[in-house]
Coordinates of C-alpha atoms in Angstrom, one line a residue:
X1 CA 7.2 14.9 -50.3
X2 CA 6.0 15.0 -46.8
X3 CA 8.2 12.9 -44.4
X4 CA 6.0 14.2 -41.1
X5 CA 4.9 10.4 -40.6
X6 CA 8.4 9.0 -40.5
X7 CA 10.6 8.0 -37.2
X8 CA 13.9 7.6 -37.9
X9 CA 16.1 5.3 -35.7
X10 CA 19.9 4.9 -36.2
X11 CA 21.9 1.7 -35.7
X12 CA 25.5 1.4 -35.6
X13 CA 27.7 -1.3 -35.5
X14 CA 31.3 -2.0 -34.4
X15 CA 33.4 -4.5 -36.5
X16 CA 35.3 -5.1 -33.4
X17 CA 32.4 -7.1 -32.0
X18 CA 31.8 -10.6 -33.4
X19 CA 28.3 -10.6 -32.7
X20 CA 27.7 -7.0 -34.7
X21 CA 29.7 -8.5 -37.6
X22 CA 27.2 -11.1 -38.1
X23 CA 24.3 -8.8 -38.1
X24 CA 26.2 -7.0 -40.4
X25 CA 27.4 -9.4 -42.8
X26 CA 23.3 -10.9 -43.0
X27 CA 22.2 -7.5 -43.2
X28 CA 24.2 -7.0 -46.5
X29 CA 23.4 -10.2 -48.2
X30 CA 19.4 -10.3 -47.7
X31 CA 18.1 -11.6 -50.2
X32 CA 15.4 -9.4 -51.4
X33 CA 13.2 -11.9 -52.8
X34 CA 12.3 -13.2 -49.0
X35 CA 12.8 -9.6 -47.6
X36 CA 11.6 -6.3 -49.4
X37 CA 14.4 -4.1 -47.9
X38 CA 16.9 -4.2 -44.7
X39 CA 14.2 -1.4 -42.7
X40 CA 11.7 -4.4 -42.9
X41 CA 13.8 -7.2 -41.7
X42 CA 14.9 -5.3 -38.8
X43 CA 10.8 -4.4 -37.8
X44 CA 10.2 -8.0 -38.6
X45 CA 13.0 -9.5 -36.2
X46 CA 11.9 -7.0 -33.1
X47 CA 8.5 -7.6 -33.7
X48 CA 9.5 -11.3 -33.5
X49 CA 11.5 -11.0 -30.7
X50 CA 8.7 -8.9 -28.5
X51 CA 6.1 -11.5 -29.9
X52 CA 7.8 -14.7 -28.8
X53 CA 9.7 -13.1 -25.3
X54 CA 6.8 -10.6 -24.1
X55 CA 6.6 -7.1 -24.2
X56 CA 7.0 -6.6 -20.6
X57 CA 10.4 -7.3 -20.4
X58 CA 11.6 -4.8 -23.1
X59 CA 9.8 -1.8 -22.2
X60 CA 9.6 -0.1 -18.6
X61 CA 7.1 0.2 -17.0
X62 CA 5.0 3.3 -15.1
X63 CA 6.7 4.0 -11.6
X64 CA 4.1 4.0 -8.8
X65 CA 2.8 7.3 -8.0
X66 CA 4.5 8.4 -4.9
X67 CA 1.4 10.6 -3.7
X68 CA -2.1 9.7 -2.9
X69 CA -4.5 12.6 -4.6
X70 CA -7.5 13.7 -2.9
X71 CA -9.5 12.1 -4.8
X72 CA -8.0 8.6 -3.9
X73 CA -8.0 9.5 0.1
X74 CA -12.0 10.5 -0.3
X75 CA -12.5 7.1 -1.6
X76 CA -10.1 5.3 1.2
X77 CA -11.8 7.5 4.0
X78 CA -14.9 6.3 2.7
X79 CA -14.0 2.3 1.9
X80 CA -13.1 2.5 6.2
X81 CA -16.0 4.1 7.1
X82 CA -18.4 1.6 5.4
X83 CA -16.0 -1.1 6.8
X84 CA -16.4 0.4 10.1
X85 CA -20.1 0.6 10.2
X86 CA -20.6 -2.7 8.7
X87 CA -18.4 -4.9 11.3
X88 CA -20.0 -2.3 13.8
X89 CA -23.9 -3.6 13.0
X90 CA -22.6 -6.9 12.7
X91 CA -21.4 -6.7 16.2
X92 CA -24.5 -5.0 17.4
X93 CA -26.5 -7.8 16.1
X94 CA -24.5 -10.9 17.7
X95 CA -24.7 -8.9 21.2
X96 CA -27.6 -8.7 20.9
X97 CA -28.6 -12.0 19.7
X98 CA -26.8 -13.7 22.7
X99 CA -28.4 -11.7 25.1
X100 CA -32.1 -12.1 23.7
X101 CA -31.4 -15.9 23.7
X102 CA -30.1 -16.3 26.7
X103 CA -27.1 -17.8 25.7
X104 CA -24.6 -15.4 26.5
X105 CA -25.7 -14.1 30.2
X106 CA -22.6 -15.3 31.3
X107 CA -21.3 -12.9 29.4
X108 CA -22.7 -9.9 30.2
X109 CA -21.8 -8.0 33.5
X110 CA -24.2 -8.4 36.1
X111 CA -25.4 -5.5 38.3
X112 CA -25.0 -5.9 41.8
X113 CA -26.6 -3.4 43.6
X114 CA -24.6 -2.7 47.1
X115 CA -26.3 -1.0 49.9
X116 CA -24.7 2.6 51.1
X117 CA -23.3 1.8 54.7
X118 CA -22.5 5.1 56.8
X119 CA -19.0 5.8 56.4
X120 CA -17.1 5.4 59.4
X121 CA -15.2 8.2 61.0
X122 CA -11.4 8.1 61.3
X123 CA -9.3 9.7 63.9
X124 CA -6.8 11.9 62.3
X125 CA -3.3 10.4 62.9
X126 CA -0.5 12.6 63.2
X127 CA 2.4 11.2 62.1
X128 CA 5.6 13.5 63.5
X129 CA 7.6 12.2 60.5
X130 CA 5.4 13.2 57.9
X131 CA 4.2 16.1 59.7
X132 CA 7.8 17.3 59.9
X133 CA 8.3 16.6 55.6
X134 CA 5.5 18.5 55.0
X135 CA 6.5 21.3 57.2
X136 CA 10.1 21.5 56.1
X137 CA 8.2 22.1 52.2
X138 CA 6.2 24.9 53.1
X139 CA 7.6 28.4 52.7
X140 CA 8.6 30.6 55.8
X141 CA 5.9 33.5 56.5

């Protein structure tokens, strides 16, 4: 008789625990007309519990991935580049639109040309304090 498709789980009841005593009394007095076996009764009870309270509170969920894979990183880079390009295009279109329409002329920086003037020659001023400090830092030769 092949048992490779069977999985065994044990159930231990402590007769000092009132809850366990109550379960043991029910399991020992199961009506065979209602439930075909203790095993099927336990399976039905667990299935009812899962259906009414939800699997998400009973089963441990997979923890988040700790590391980002290279493929995921490449996807993130691509998304960021596309978003930056789209935003840059929108900004260029907005600036060009305001410049062409003339509404944003106040926002644009206008260049004014200043006529070059001949630089005035300044006479070197000899300050005794500055000269003294400068020479004190110079190495003696």
